[in-house]
Short mmCIF file of C-alpha atoms and ligand atoms in Angstrom, two decimals:
data_model
loop_
_atom_site.label_atom_id
_atom_site.label_comp_id
_atom_site.label_asym_id
_atom_site.label_seq_id
_atom_site.Cartn_x
_atom_site.Cartn_y
_atom_site.Cartn_z
CA MET A 122 31.36 4.58 18.57
CA GLU A 123 29.35 7.74 19.28
CA PHE A 124 26.94 8.94 16.62
CA ASN A 125 25.87 12.55 16.41
CA ILE A 126 23.05 12.67 13.89
CA LYS A 127 22.75 16.03 12.18
CA LYS A 128 21.84 15.07 8.63
CA ILE A 129 19.61 12.36 7.24
CA CYS A 130 19.26 11.37 3.59
CA CYS A 131 16.30 9.25 2.52
CA ILE A 132 16.60 7.53 -0.87
CA GLY A 133 13.10 7.15 -2.31
CA ALA A 134 10.40 9.85 -2.09
CA GLY A 135 7.40 7.54 -2.35
CA TYR A 136 4.47 6.61 -0.12
CA VAL A 137 6.86 5.64 2.69
CA GLY A 138 9.86 7.94 2.21
CA GLY A 139 7.86 11.19 1.88
CA PRO A 140 5.48 10.89 4.86
CA THR A 141 8.04 9.19 7.16
CA MET A 142 10.65 11.88 6.61
CA ALA A 143 8.04 14.61 6.99
CA VAL A 144 7.16 13.30 10.44
CA ILE A 145 10.82 12.90 11.48
CA ALA A 146 11.48 16.46 10.26
CA GLU A 147 8.57 17.78 12.32
CA LYS A 148 9.64 15.92 15.46
CA CYS A 149 13.40 16.54 15.09
CA PRO A 150 13.80 20.18 14.02
CA GLU A 151 17.52 20.02 14.78
CA ILE A 152 18.09 17.41 12.04
CA GLU A 153 18.33 18.37 8.35
CA ILE A 154 16.51 15.85 6.19
CA ASN A 155 17.01 15.47 2.45
CA VAL A 156 14.68 13.16 0.56
CA VAL A 157 16.08 12.23 -2.83
CA ASP A 158 14.58 10.44 -5.80
CA ILE A 159 15.54 9.71 -9.40
CA ASN A 160 12.02 10.61 -10.51
CA LYS A 161 12.18 14.35 -11.26
CA GLU A 162 8.46 14.78 -11.74
CA LYS A 163 7.81 13.31 -8.29
CA ILE A 164 10.37 15.61 -6.68
CA ASP A 165 8.88 18.61 -8.51
CA ASN A 166 5.48 17.66 -7.10
CA TRP A 167 6.88 17.33 -3.58
CA ASN A 168 8.23 20.86 -4.05
CA ASN A 169 5.04 22.24 -5.58
CA SER A 170 3.76 25.34 -3.80
CA ASP A 171 0.23 24.05 -4.44
CA LEU A 172 0.04 21.43 -1.69
CA THR A 173 -2.87 19.64 -3.39
CA LYS A 174 -0.31 18.54 -6.02
CA LEU A 175 1.86 16.53 -3.62
CA PRO A 176 2.48 13.08 -5.18
CA VAL A 177 1.02 11.33 -2.14
CA PHE A 178 -2.42 12.07 -0.72
CA GLU A 179 -2.58 11.33 3.01
CA PRO A 180 -4.80 13.03 5.58
CA GLY A 181 -2.61 15.43 7.61
CA LEU A 182 0.40 15.25 5.27
CA LYS A 183 0.12 18.61 3.57
CA GLU A 184 -0.12 20.41 6.91
CA ILE A 185 3.19 18.86 8.07
CA ILE A 186 4.84 19.55 4.72
CA LYS A 187 3.76 23.18 5.02
CA ARG A 188 5.46 23.46 8.42
CA THR A 189 8.72 21.65 7.56
CA ARG A 190 9.46 21.96 3.86
CA GLY A 191 12.30 24.38 3.15
CA ILE A 192 13.07 24.58 6.87
CA ASN A 193 14.63 21.23 7.73
CA LEU A 194 12.96 19.04 5.09
CA PHE A 195 14.12 19.17 1.49
CA PHE A 196 13.20 17.19 -1.62
CA SER A 197 15.69 16.91 -4.45
CA THR A 198 17.14 14.82 -7.25
CA GLU A 199 20.70 15.47 -6.05
CA VAL A 200 21.38 11.96 -4.85
CA GLU A 201 25.19 12.13 -4.77
CA LYS A 202 25.46 15.40 -2.85
CA ASN A 203 22.91 14.43 -0.23
CA ILE A 204 24.34 10.96 0.35
CA SER A 205 27.80 12.44 0.84
CA LYS A 206 26.73 14.73 3.69
CA ALA A 207 24.42 12.32 5.56
CA ASP A 208 25.11 10.66 8.91
CA VAL A 209 22.14 8.33 8.42
CA ILE A 210 20.78 7.05 5.11
CA PHE A 211 17.32 5.50 4.85
CA LEU A 212 16.78 3.16 1.90
CA SER A 213 13.12 3.60 1.08
CA VAL A 214 12.96 2.48 -2.52
CA ASN A 215 10.39 0.25 -4.16
CA THR A 216 10.74 -3.55 -3.92
CA PRO A 217 8.07 -5.02 -6.22
CA THR A 218 7.74 -8.65 -7.24
CA LYS A 219 10.24 -9.75 -9.91
CA THR A 220 8.63 -10.02 -13.33
CA SER A 221 11.35 -12.06 -15.05
CA GLY A 222 14.32 -14.30 -14.34
CA ILE A 223 14.87 -16.55 -11.33
CA GLY A 224 12.02 -16.21 -8.83
CA ALA A 225 9.83 -14.28 -11.30
CA GLY A 226 6.31 -13.79 -9.95
CA LYS A 227 7.39 -14.47 -6.36
CA ALA A 228 10.77 -13.08 -5.26
CA LEU A 229 11.16 -9.37 -4.60
CA ASP A 230 13.02 -7.42 -7.24
CA LEU A 231 15.99 -5.97 -5.39
CA LYS A 232 17.48 -4.01 -8.27
CA TRP A 233 16.48 -0.64 -6.80
CA ILE A 234 17.82 -1.57 -3.37
CA GLU A 235 21.08 -2.75 -4.88
CA ALA A 236 21.40 0.39 -7.02
CA SER A 237 20.85 2.65 -4.03
CA ALA A 238 23.28 0.63 -1.86
CA ARG A 239 25.89 1.04 -4.59
CA GLN A 240 25.30 4.79 -4.63
CA VAL A 241 25.75 4.89 -0.86
CA ALA A 242 28.97 2.88 -1.17
CA LYS A 243 30.26 5.28 -3.79
CA PHE A 244 29.31 8.66 -2.39
CA SER A 245 29.06 8.47 1.38
CA LYS A 246 31.77 10.01 3.54
CA GLY A 247 32.63 9.20 7.15
CA ASN A 248 30.91 6.59 9.28
CA THR A 249 27.35 6.09 8.12
CA ILE A 250 24.29 4.31 9.45
CA VAL A 251 22.37 2.67 6.60
CA VAL A 252 18.76 1.93 7.46
CA GLU A 253 16.67 -0.63 5.55
CA LYS A 254 13.26 1.04 5.51
CA SER A 255 12.03 -0.84 2.44
CA THR A 256 10.48 -4.26 3.05
CA LEU A 257 13.16 -6.81 2.26
CA PRO A 258 13.67 -10.57 2.24
CA VAL A 259 15.46 -12.08 5.21
CA LYS A 260 19.23 -11.82 4.81
CA THR A 261 19.19 -8.79 2.48
CA ALA A 262 21.21 -6.87 5.06
CA GLU A 263 24.05 -9.30 4.34
CA SER A 264 24.06 -8.34 0.64
CA ILE A 265 23.85 -4.65 1.46
CA LYS A 266 26.82 -5.00 3.82
CA LYS A 267 28.85 -6.73 1.11
CA ILE A 268 28.10 -3.97 -1.39
CA LEU A 269 28.98 -1.28 1.11
CA GLU A 270 32.19 -3.00 2.18
CA SER A 271 33.28 -3.27 -1.44
CA SER A 272 33.87 0.48 -1.31
CA HIS A 273 36.65 -0.02 1.21
CA TYR A 274 39.28 -0.23 -1.48
CA GLY A 275 41.55 2.74 -2.07
CA GLU A 276 41.20 5.87 0.04
CA ASN A 277 37.71 5.28 1.34
CA LYS A 278 37.86 3.66 4.77
CA ASN A 279 34.54 4.82 6.21
CA GLU A 280 32.53 2.33 8.20
CA PHE A 281 28.90 1.36 7.53
CA PHE A 282 26.37 0.13 10.07
CA VAL A 283 23.40 -1.62 8.49
CA ILE A 284 20.17 -1.57 10.46
CA SER A 285 16.75 -2.98 9.65
CA ASN A 286 13.90 -0.63 10.57
CA PRO A 287 10.81 -1.78 8.65
CA GLU A 288 7.83 0.52 8.28
CA PHE A 289 4.37 -0.53 9.44
CA LEU A 290 2.30 2.47 8.34
CA ALA A 291 -0.88 1.83 6.38
CA GLU A 292 -1.86 4.15 3.56
CA GLY A 293 -4.76 6.43 4.32
CA SER A 294 -3.68 6.64 7.97
CA ALA A 295 0.07 7.06 7.39
CA ILE A 296 0.47 10.24 9.40
CA SER A 297 -1.39 9.05 12.47
CA ASP A 298 0.39 5.67 12.23
CA LEU A 299 3.75 7.45 12.10
CA LEU A 300 2.88 9.82 14.94
CA ASN A 301 1.49 7.07 17.14
CA PRO A 302 2.99 3.75 16.04
CA ASP A 303 2.13 0.45 17.74
CA ARG A 304 5.85 -0.24 17.82
CA ILE A 305 9.14 0.75 16.22
CA LEU A 306 11.24 -2.24 15.24
CA ILE A 307 15.01 -1.87 15.01
CA GLY A 308 17.16 -4.86 14.09
CA GLY A 309 20.92 -4.78 14.01
CA ASP A 310 24.19 -5.91 15.51
CA ASN A 311 25.74 -2.61 16.56
CA GLU A 312 24.36 -1.28 19.84
CA GLU A 313 25.50 2.32 19.30
CA ALA A 314 23.97 2.53 15.84
CA ILE A 315 20.71 1.07 17.16
CA ASP A 316 20.76 3.57 20.05
CA ALA A 317 21.30 6.43 17.62
CA LEU A 318 18.28 5.46 15.54
CA ALA A 319 16.18 4.77 18.63
CA GLY A 320 17.17 8.26 19.83
CA ILE A 321 15.43 9.80 16.82
CA TYR A 322 12.16 7.92 17.40
CA SER A 323 12.24 8.48 21.16
CA LYS A 324 11.63 12.19 20.46
CA TRP A 325 7.96 11.25 20.15
CA VAL A 326 7.57 7.49 20.70
CA ASN A 327 7.47 5.90 24.15
CA PRO A 328 10.80 4.01 24.51
CA LYS A 329 8.84 0.94 25.67
CA LYS A 330 7.44 0.73 22.14
CA ILE A 331 10.90 0.65 20.57
CA ILE A 332 11.82 -3.01 20.08
CA ARG A 333 15.38 -4.15 19.42
CA THR A 334 16.03 -7.48 17.68
CA ASN A 335 18.64 -9.12 15.54
CA LEU A 336 18.68 -8.20 11.84
CA TRP A 337 16.99 -11.35 10.60
CA SER A 338 14.12 -11.22 13.11
CA SER A 339 13.43 -7.66 12.10
CA GLU A 340 13.38 -8.43 8.36
CA LEU A 341 11.21 -11.51 8.87
CA SER A 342 8.82 -9.77 11.29
CA LYS A 343 7.82 -7.28 8.61
CA LEU A 344 6.94 -10.00 6.10
CA THR A 345 5.15 -11.97 8.81
CA ALA A 346 3.09 -8.99 9.99
CA ASN A 347 1.81 -8.36 6.48
CA ALA A 348 1.14 -12.07 5.94
CA PHE A 349 -0.91 -12.27 9.17
CA LEU A 350 -2.91 -9.15 8.29
CA ALA A 351 -3.64 -10.40 4.78
CA GLN A 352 -4.55 -13.82 6.16
CA ARG A 353 -7.21 -12.20 8.35
CA ILE A 354 -8.79 -10.57 5.32
CA SER A 355 -8.78 -13.80 3.34
CA SER A 356 -10.28 -15.57 6.36
CA ILE A 357 -13.16 -13.13 6.73
CA ASN A 358 -13.70 -12.99 2.96
CA SER A 359 -13.90 -16.78 2.75
CA ILE A 360 -16.60 -16.70 5.44
CA SER A 361 -18.45 -13.90 3.58
CA ALA A 362 -19.19 -16.37 0.77
CA LEU A 363 -20.51 -18.88 3.28
CA CYS A 364 -22.72 -16.20 4.84
CA GLU A 365 -24.27 -15.41 1.46
CA VAL A 366 -25.42 -18.99 0.92
CA THR A 367 -26.53 -19.73 4.48
CA GLY A 368 -28.37 -16.57 5.49
CA ALA A 369 -25.77 -15.55 8.05
CA ASN A 370 -24.56 -11.95 8.01
CA ILE A 371 -20.82 -11.26 7.84
CA ARG A 372 -21.06 -8.09 9.95
CA GLU A 373 -22.81 -10.00 12.72
CA VAL A 374 -20.27 -12.81 12.51
CA ALA A 375 -17.36 -10.32 12.57
CA LEU A 376 -18.87 -8.58 15.59
CA ALA A 377 -19.40 -11.85 17.43
CA ILE A 378 -15.92 -13.24 16.83
CA GLY A 379 -14.16 -9.87 17.22
CA MET A 380 -15.40 -9.47 20.79
CA ASP A 381 -13.21 -12.39 21.75
CA LYS A 382 -10.08 -10.56 22.94
CA ARG A 383 -7.90 -13.30 21.53
CA ILE A 384 -9.27 -12.60 18.05
CA GLY A 385 -9.78 -8.83 18.35
CA ASP A 386 -12.18 -6.63 16.40
CA LYS A 387 -9.78 -4.94 13.95
CA PHE A 388 -9.26 -5.92 10.32
CA LEU A 389 -12.42 -7.99 10.06
CA ASN A 390 -14.19 -6.05 7.32
CA SER A 391 -15.13 -8.25 4.45
CA GLY A 392 -14.58 -6.62 1.07
CA PRO A 393 -13.51 -7.05 -2.54
CA GLY A 394 -10.19 -8.56 -1.49
CA PHE A 395 -7.06 -6.84 -0.32
CA GLY A 396 -5.17 -4.55 -2.68
CA GLY A 397 -2.21 -2.28 -2.17
CA SER A 398 1.39 -2.62 -3.20
CA CYS A 399 2.49 -4.80 -0.33
CA PHE A 400 0.29 -7.66 0.92
CA GLN A 401 0.48 -9.75 -2.21
CA LYS A 402 4.13 -9.07 -2.97
CA ASP A 403 5.22 -9.70 0.62
CA ILE A 404 3.35 -13.00 0.88
CA LEU A 405 4.71 -14.09 -2.49
CA ASN A 406 8.14 -13.31 -1.17
CA LEU A 407 7.46 -15.32 1.99
CA VAL A 408 6.37 -18.21 -0.22
CA TYR A 409 9.55 -17.86 -2.26
CA LEU A 410 11.69 -17.90 0.88
CA CYS A 411 9.90 -20.98 2.23
CA ASN A 412 10.43 -22.85 -1.04
CA PHE A 413 14.06 -21.73 -1.09
CA TYR A 414 14.54 -23.28 2.36
CA ASN A 415 12.60 -26.42 1.31
CA LEU A 416 9.56 -25.69 3.50
CA LYS A 417 7.00 -26.71 0.89
CA GLU A 418 4.04 -27.10 3.28
CA VAL A 419 4.63 -23.66 4.78
CA ALA A 420 4.84 -22.15 1.30
CA GLU A 421 1.56 -23.79 0.27
CA TYR A 422 -0.16 -22.58 3.44
CA TRP A 423 0.61 -18.92 2.73
CA GLU A 424 -0.05 -19.23 -0.99
CA LYS A 425 -3.69 -20.03 -0.16
CA VAL A 426 -4.14 -16.55 1.32
CA ILE A 427 -3.47 -15.06 -2.10
CA GLN A 428 -5.61 -17.63 -3.90
CA ILE A 429 -8.63 -16.78 -1.75
CA ASN A 430 -8.03 -13.10 -2.44
CA SER A 431 -8.08 -13.54 -6.23
CA TRP A 432 -11.09 -15.82 -5.90
CA GLN A 433 -13.00 -13.16 -3.94
CA GLN A 434 -12.42 -10.57 -6.67
CA LYS A 435 -13.52 -12.94 -9.44
CA ARG A 436 -16.51 -14.00 -7.36
CA ILE A 437 -17.79 -10.41 -7.25
CA SER A 438 -17.49 -9.97 -11.03
CA LYS A 439 -19.39 -13.23 -11.56
CA ILE A 440 -22.19 -12.20 -9.21
CA ILE A 441 -22.62 -8.91 -11.07
CA VAL A 442 -22.91 -10.67 -14.44
CA GLU A 443 -25.31 -13.24 -13.00
CA LYS A 444 -27.63 -10.65 -11.41
CA LEU A 445 -27.73 -8.59 -14.62
CA PHE A 446 -29.33 -11.47 -16.56
CA GLY A 447 -26.03 -13.10 -17.56
CA THR A 448 -24.89 -10.38 -19.94
CA LEU A 449 -23.32 -6.95 -19.61
CA THR A 450 -23.20 -6.13 -23.31
CA ASN A 451 -24.12 -2.47 -23.83
CA LYS A 452 -25.04 -2.03 -20.18
CA LYS A 453 -23.73 0.94 -18.25
CA ILE A 454 -22.15 0.24 -14.88
CA GLY A 455 -21.10 3.00 -12.49
CA ILE A 456 -17.99 2.25 -10.44
CA LEU A 457 -17.61 4.06 -7.14
CA GLY A 458 -14.01 4.10 -5.96
CA PHE A 459 -10.83 3.07 -7.73
CA SER A 460 -8.14 3.37 -5.02
CA PHE A 461 -7.33 0.16 -3.14
CA LYS A 462 -8.81 1.61 0.07
CA ALA A 463 -10.26 4.91 1.24
CA ASN A 464 -8.19 8.02 1.96
CA THR A 465 -5.40 7.27 -0.50
CA ASN A 466 -4.80 8.03 -4.17
CA ASP A 467 -2.84 4.78 -4.54
CA THR A 468 -4.28 2.22 -6.97
CA ARG A 469 -1.53 -0.39 -6.88
CA GLU A 470 -3.12 -3.86 -6.95
CA SER A 471 -6.51 -2.26 -6.33
CA PRO A 472 -9.36 -4.80 -6.59
CA ALA A 473 -11.08 -2.15 -8.73
CA ILE A 474 -8.62 -2.82 -11.56
CA LYS A 475 -9.48 -6.51 -11.86
CA ILE A 476 -13.21 -6.03 -11.33
CA CYS A 477 -13.37 -3.24 -13.94
CA LEU A 478 -11.45 -5.32 -16.46
CA ASP A 479 -13.74 -8.30 -15.89
CA LEU A 480 -16.81 -6.11 -16.49
CA ILE A 481 -15.30 -4.50 -19.59
CA GLU A 482 -14.45 -7.95 -20.91
CA GLU A 483 -18.11 -8.89 -20.46
CA GLY A 484 -19.05 -5.97 -22.71
CA ALA A 485 -20.06 -3.37 -20.12
CA ASN A 486 -19.51 0.35 -20.58
CA ILE A 487 -18.24 1.45 -17.23
CA SER A 488 -18.05 4.93 -15.77
CA ILE A 489 -15.61 5.37 -12.89
CA TYR A 490 -15.65 7.97 -10.15
CA ASP A 491 -13.02 8.24 -7.42
CA PRO A 492 -12.60 11.37 -5.27
CA LYS A 493 -8.77 11.29 -5.33
CA VAL A 494 -7.48 9.08 -8.15
CA SER A 495 -6.52 10.99 -11.32
CA SER A 496 -7.91 10.02 -14.71
CA ASN A 497 -4.29 9.50 -15.90
CA GLN A 498 -3.78 6.91 -13.23
CA ILE A 499 -6.98 5.07 -14.11
CA SER A 500 -5.99 5.15 -17.74
CA ASN A 501 -2.51 3.73 -16.93
CA ASP A 502 -4.05 0.95 -14.88
CA LEU A 503 -6.73 -0.10 -17.35
CA ASP A 504 -5.30 0.66 -20.77
CA SER A 505 -1.93 -0.99 -20.12
CA ILE A 506 -3.68 -4.32 -19.55
CA MET A 507 -6.37 -3.90 -22.18
CA THR A 508 -3.96 -3.22 -25.03
CA ASN A 509 -2.61 -6.74 -24.70
CA LYS A 510 -5.99 -8.14 -25.64
CA SER A 511 -8.21 -7.40 -28.57
CA LYS A 512 -10.04 -4.24 -27.51
CA ASP A 513 -12.82 -4.67 -30.09
CA LYS A 514 -14.35 -7.56 -28.21
CA PHE A 515 -14.82 -5.49 -25.11
CA GLY A 516 -16.96 -2.78 -23.65
CA SER A 517 -15.41 0.53 -22.67
CA TRP A 518 -14.54 2.76 -19.75
CA GLN A 519 -14.78 6.45 -19.08
CA ILE A 520 -14.28 8.81 -16.15
CA GLY A 521 -17.27 10.13 -14.23
CA LEU A 522 -16.96 13.31 -12.21
CA SER A 523 -19.48 12.53 -9.50
CA VAL A 524 -21.71 9.83 -8.06
CA SER A 525 -24.61 11.38 -9.89
CA GLN A 526 -22.79 11.41 -13.25
CA VAL A 527 -21.81 7.71 -13.14
CA SER A 528 -25.38 6.81 -12.16
CA GLN A 529 -27.08 8.40 -15.16
CA ASN A 530 -28.78 5.64 -17.17
CA ALA A 531 -26.71 3.06 -15.32
CA ASP A 532 -28.04 -0.48 -14.91
CA ALA A 533 -25.88 -0.95 -11.86
CA ILE A 534 -23.54 0.78 -9.44
CA VAL A 535 -20.64 -1.08 -7.85
CA VAL A 536 -19.20 0.36 -4.64
CA ILE A 537 -15.59 -0.82 -4.53
CA THR A 538 -13.82 1.64 -2.22
CA GLU A 539 -15.17 2.68 1.18
CA TRP A 540 -14.82 6.47 0.73
CA ASP A 541 -16.96 8.36 3.27
CA GLU A 542 -18.71 10.12 0.41
CA PHE A 543 -20.30 6.80 -0.62
CA ARG A 544 -21.77 6.19 2.84
CA ASN A 545 -24.17 9.10 2.50
CA ILE A 546 -25.51 8.81 -1.02
CA ASN A 547 -28.98 10.18 -1.63
CA TRP A 548 -30.44 7.01 -3.16
CA LYS A 549 -33.73 8.70 -3.87
CA SER A 550 -32.22 11.02 -6.46
CA ILE A 551 -29.80 8.36 -7.76
CA ALA A 552 -32.68 5.90 -8.33
CA ILE A 553 -34.41 8.43 -10.59
CA GLU A 554 -31.32 8.60 -12.81
CA MET A 555 -30.78 4.84 -13.24
CA ARG A 556 -32.26 2.52 -15.89
CA LYS A 557 -34.66 -0.03 -14.41
CA PRO A 558 -34.38 -2.68 -13.17
CA CYS A 559 -31.29 -1.37 -11.41
CA TRP A 560 -28.80 -2.73 -8.92
CA VAL A 561 -26.30 -1.60 -6.33
CA PHE A 562 -23.47 -4.02 -5.59
CA ASP A 563 -22.03 -3.03 -2.25
CA CYS A 564 -18.59 -4.64 -1.89
CA ARG A 565 -17.86 -2.76 1.37
CA ASN A 566 -21.08 -2.96 3.34
CA ILE A 567 -21.46 0.81 3.51
CA VAL A 568 -24.62 1.45 1.51
CA ASP A 569 -27.82 2.41 3.31
CA LYS A 570 -29.57 -0.70 2.08
CA LYS A 571 -32.98 0.24 3.46
CA GLU A 572 -33.02 3.59 1.69
CA ALA A 573 -31.74 2.19 -1.61
CA LYS A 574 -34.33 -0.61 -1.53
CA SER A 575 -37.17 1.68 -0.60
CA ASN A 576 -36.36 3.67 -3.76
CA GLY A 577 -36.69 0.63 -5.99
CA ILE A 578 -33.01 -0.33 -6.24
CA ASN A 579 -32.04 -3.99 -5.91
CA VAL A 580 -29.19 -4.33 -3.45
CA TRP A 581 -26.49 -6.99 -3.22
CA GLU A 582 -24.20 -6.72 -0.20
CA ILE A 583 -21.06 -8.69 0.42
CA GLY A 584 -21.51 -11.40 3.02
CA CYS A 585 -25.27 -10.96 3.43
P1 NAD B 708 7.11 3.98 -4.00
O1 NAD B 708 7.19 3.31 -5.31
O2 NAD B 708 5.97 4.87 -3.68
O3 NAD B 708 8.45 4.85 -3.78
C1 NAD B 708 9.75 4.37 -4.04
C2 NAD B 708 10.56 5.50 -4.67
O4 NAD B 708 11.94 5.10 -4.76
C3 NAD B 708 10.13 5.84 -6.10
O5 NAD B 708 9.72 7.19 -6.15
C4 NAD B 708 11.38 5.60 -6.95
O6 NAD B 708 11.55 6.52 -8.00
C5 NAD B 708 12.49 5.74 -5.91
N1 NAD B 708 13.75 5.10 -6.29
C6 NAD B 708 13.95 3.85 -6.75
N2 NAD B 708 15.29 3.63 -6.94
C7 NAD B 708 15.92 4.77 -6.59
C8 NAD B 708 17.31 5.17 -6.56
N3 NAD B 708 18.29 4.32 -6.91
N4 NAD B 708 17.61 6.41 -6.16
C9 NAD B 708 16.64 7.28 -5.80
N5 NAD B 708 15.31 6.97 -5.79
C10 NAD B 708 14.96 5.72 -6.18
O7 NAD B 708 7.24 2.83 -2.91
P2 NAD B 708 6.65 2.86 -1.42
O8 NAD B 708 5.23 2.52 -1.42
O9 NAD B 708 7.12 4.10 -0.73
O10 NAD B 708 7.41 1.60 -0.80
C11 NAD B 708 8.80 1.64 -0.51
C12 NAD B 708 9.15 0.43 0.32
O11 NAD B 708 8.47 0.49 1.58
C13 NAD B 708 8.76 -0.93 -0.29
O12 NAD B 708 9.74 -1.87 0.04
C14 NAD B 708 7.46 -1.26 0.40
O13 NAD B 708 7.25 -2.66 0.48
C15 NAD B 708 7.68 -0.70 1.78
N6 NAD B 708 6.46 -0.30 2.51
C16 NAD B 708 5.47 0.37 1.85
C17 NAD B 708 4.34 0.79 2.56
C18 NAD B 708 3.22 1.52 1.88
O14 NAD B 708 2.20 1.74 2.53
N7 NAD B 708 3.32 1.90 0.64
C19 NAD B 708 4.25 0.55 3.93
C20 NAD B 708 5.30 -0.11 4.57
C21 NAD B 708 6.40 -0.53 3.84
C1 UGA B 709 -0.63 -2.66 4.96
C2 UGA B 709 -0.42 -2.88 6.46
O1 UGA B 709 -1.65 -2.63 7.14
C3 UGA B 709 0.66 -1.97 7.00
O2 UGA B 709 0.91 -2.26 8.36
C4 UGA B 709 1.93 -2.18 6.19
O3 UGA B 709 2.95 -1.30 6.63
C5 UGA B 709 1.65 -1.94 4.73
O4 UGA B 709 0.60 -2.83 4.29
C6 UGA B 709 2.84 -2.23 3.86
O5 UGA B 709 3.73 -2.95 4.22
O6 UGA B 709 2.75 -1.69 2.74
P1 UGA B 709 -1.93 -0.88 3.47
O7 UGA B 709 -1.78 -1.91 2.42
O8 UGA B 709 -1.49 0.50 3.17
O9 UGA B 709 -1.11 -1.34 4.78
O10 UGA B 709 -3.45 -0.79 3.96
P2 UGA B 709 -4.38 -1.77 4.83
O11 UGA B 709 -5.21 -0.94 5.70
O12 UGA B 709 -3.62 -2.84 5.46
O13 UGA B 709 -5.33 -2.39 3.70
C7 UGA B 709 -4.86 -3.34 2.77
C8 UGA B 709 -6.02 -3.88 1.98
O14 UGA B 709 -6.85 -4.69 2.80
C9 UGA B 709 -6.95 -2.80 1.41
O15 UGA B 709 -7.34 -3.16 0.10
C10 UGA B 709 -8.14 -2.80 2.36
O16 UGA B 709 -9.31 -2.36 1.76
C11 UGA B 709 -8.20 -4.27 2.72
N1 UGA B 709 -8.88 -4.49 4.02
C12 UGA B 709 -8.31 -4.03 5.16
C13 UGA B 709 -10.07 -5.19 4.05
O17 UGA B 709 -10.60 -5.63 3.01
N2 UGA B 709 -10.67 -5.40 5.26
C14 UGA B 709 -10.13 -4.95 6.43
O18 UGA B 709 -10.73 -5.19 7.50
C15 UGA B 709 -8.92 -4.24 6.37
#
C-alpha cells in the first residue's frame, strides 16, 4: 500500500509532543501538523503570542515555534476533527507509573494510551498509520491493534498500521537531539508504513541512522536504553560515596575511566541522583515485566539502580544535617535549582523535591531559587506532599528571586541543579550575606571551591 502523508495529528502536547512536532513541521513544510491535547490551558500556552509563556522551556524551541506556528503547525483541543483528517497519528501521551491496582508502583499506567487509541479507533477515516511515540511496555502494540480493530464493525473498514517509534530526546537539549539524533528507531511489521515514517525523518536524518526492527525490539530498546543510562548514573554515584571516604576524587575517577573508549566519557557526572519523569518509571516498568515473565534475578538487578538513586538523595540530606551540627531547626538554607537538570523547567521526580522535604522535615527554613521553574510549580511539588504530614512539626519554604536573595542570613547554600548561572557565583559578595559559620553543599561539582573557601565558606562537594 502506498502512503502519501499530507497531514499528521499528534495526541499529547507535552515535553515530547510539542518539540518533536515543531521540528517535523520545520523540516517538512509540505505536511500539516496538528498537535492536540485535552488540557486547554496547555494548548492556550502553546498558542500564546508571548513565546516566553510556552508550556515547555527548551533552548531553541521558541525560535522554531515562531517560524512554524500558524503556518503548518497548529495546537488545538479539537481532538476528533484532527484525528479524522490525519494520515499519520502520533500517540505522545503520558505513561506514568500506576498508583493503584495490579502492578501499582511498578507497571506503567496505560489509561491515557488506551483512551487515545479508542479516540483514534472512533474518529479516524481512511487508512491510518498509528505511531507509538510514548514509552510503552513490550507488547503494548498488540493491545493498541486490538482496540483499533474493534472499530471495524459497521461501516468503518479503514485499516490501521501500528508502528513503534520511541523518542530518545533528553530535556534541556530536546531541539538539538531532535535535529541531530543518534538514531531513529522504527519497529513494525508493515514495510510500506515503516518506509512512510522513515521518509519523514529522512528529510533531515541520514538514512543510515534510521534503524528498522520488529515491534517488540523497538518497544524493549527504549526501556533498555533508559535503564542503561540510569544504571551509569547509579554506578558513578555509588563510587562518589567511596571517593568521599577514601580521599579519591570522583571527577578524576570519571576522567580516568571515561577515556577508555569501551566505557566512554558521557553521562559520568556524579550528582544528587537522577530525576526526570522517565528513568525511574521506565526501570520500574522493566522490573515489572521481568517479574511478570518470572525473571526474578533480572528484576532484582535493575531494582538496585533505583535503590542506589534514592540512597544518594537521602545521603546528601544526611550530610547537610550532620555538617550543620546535627540540627536544622530555625536555620536558613538557600536552595539553588529546583528543576531535575539544567535548561528545563520540568521538576518531575527532581532530586530537589526530596532533598527540600528532608530539610524542611528537619526544621529548616528554606529559600528556593530556580531560573526557570515557576513558584506555582514549586508549591505544587512541595505542598502536595507536606499536607499529608503534620506541617507544624516542620520548617518552612519560600521562593527566592536570586542567588543573592536566598543567601541572605543563610547558614548554608545547596546547589542542586547545574544551571550555568551557578557556575559563576561571586562568592565574595555571597559570603558577606551569609550567617557564619556557613556552608556550600555542591551536589553538582560546579562551584568554584577555591574562591568560596578563600572567602570563609566551608565547602562540601559530591565525591570529593
Ligand atoms: P507530558 O505529560 O509532558 O505530556 C503528555 C500530554 O498528553 C499531556 O499534556 C496530557 O494532557 C496529554 N494527554 C493525555 N491523554 C490525552 C488524550 N486522551 N487526548 C489528548 N491529550 C492527552 O508527557 P511527556 O513528557 O511529553 O511524555 C510523553 C511520553 O513520552 C511518555 O511515555 C514518556 O515516557 C515519553 N518520553 C518522554 C521524554 C521526555 O523527555 N519527557 C523523552 C522520551 C520519551
Ligand atoms: C532521559 C534520556 O537521556 C533520554 O534519552 C530519554 O529519551 C529520556 O530520558 C526519556 O525517556 O524521558 P532526561 O531524563 O530528559 O532524558 O535527561 P537526562 O539528561 O538523561 O538526565 C536525567 C537525570 O540524570 C537528570 O536528573 C540529570 O541531572 C541526571 N544525570 C545525567 C546525572 O546525574 N549525571 C549525568 O552524567 C547525566
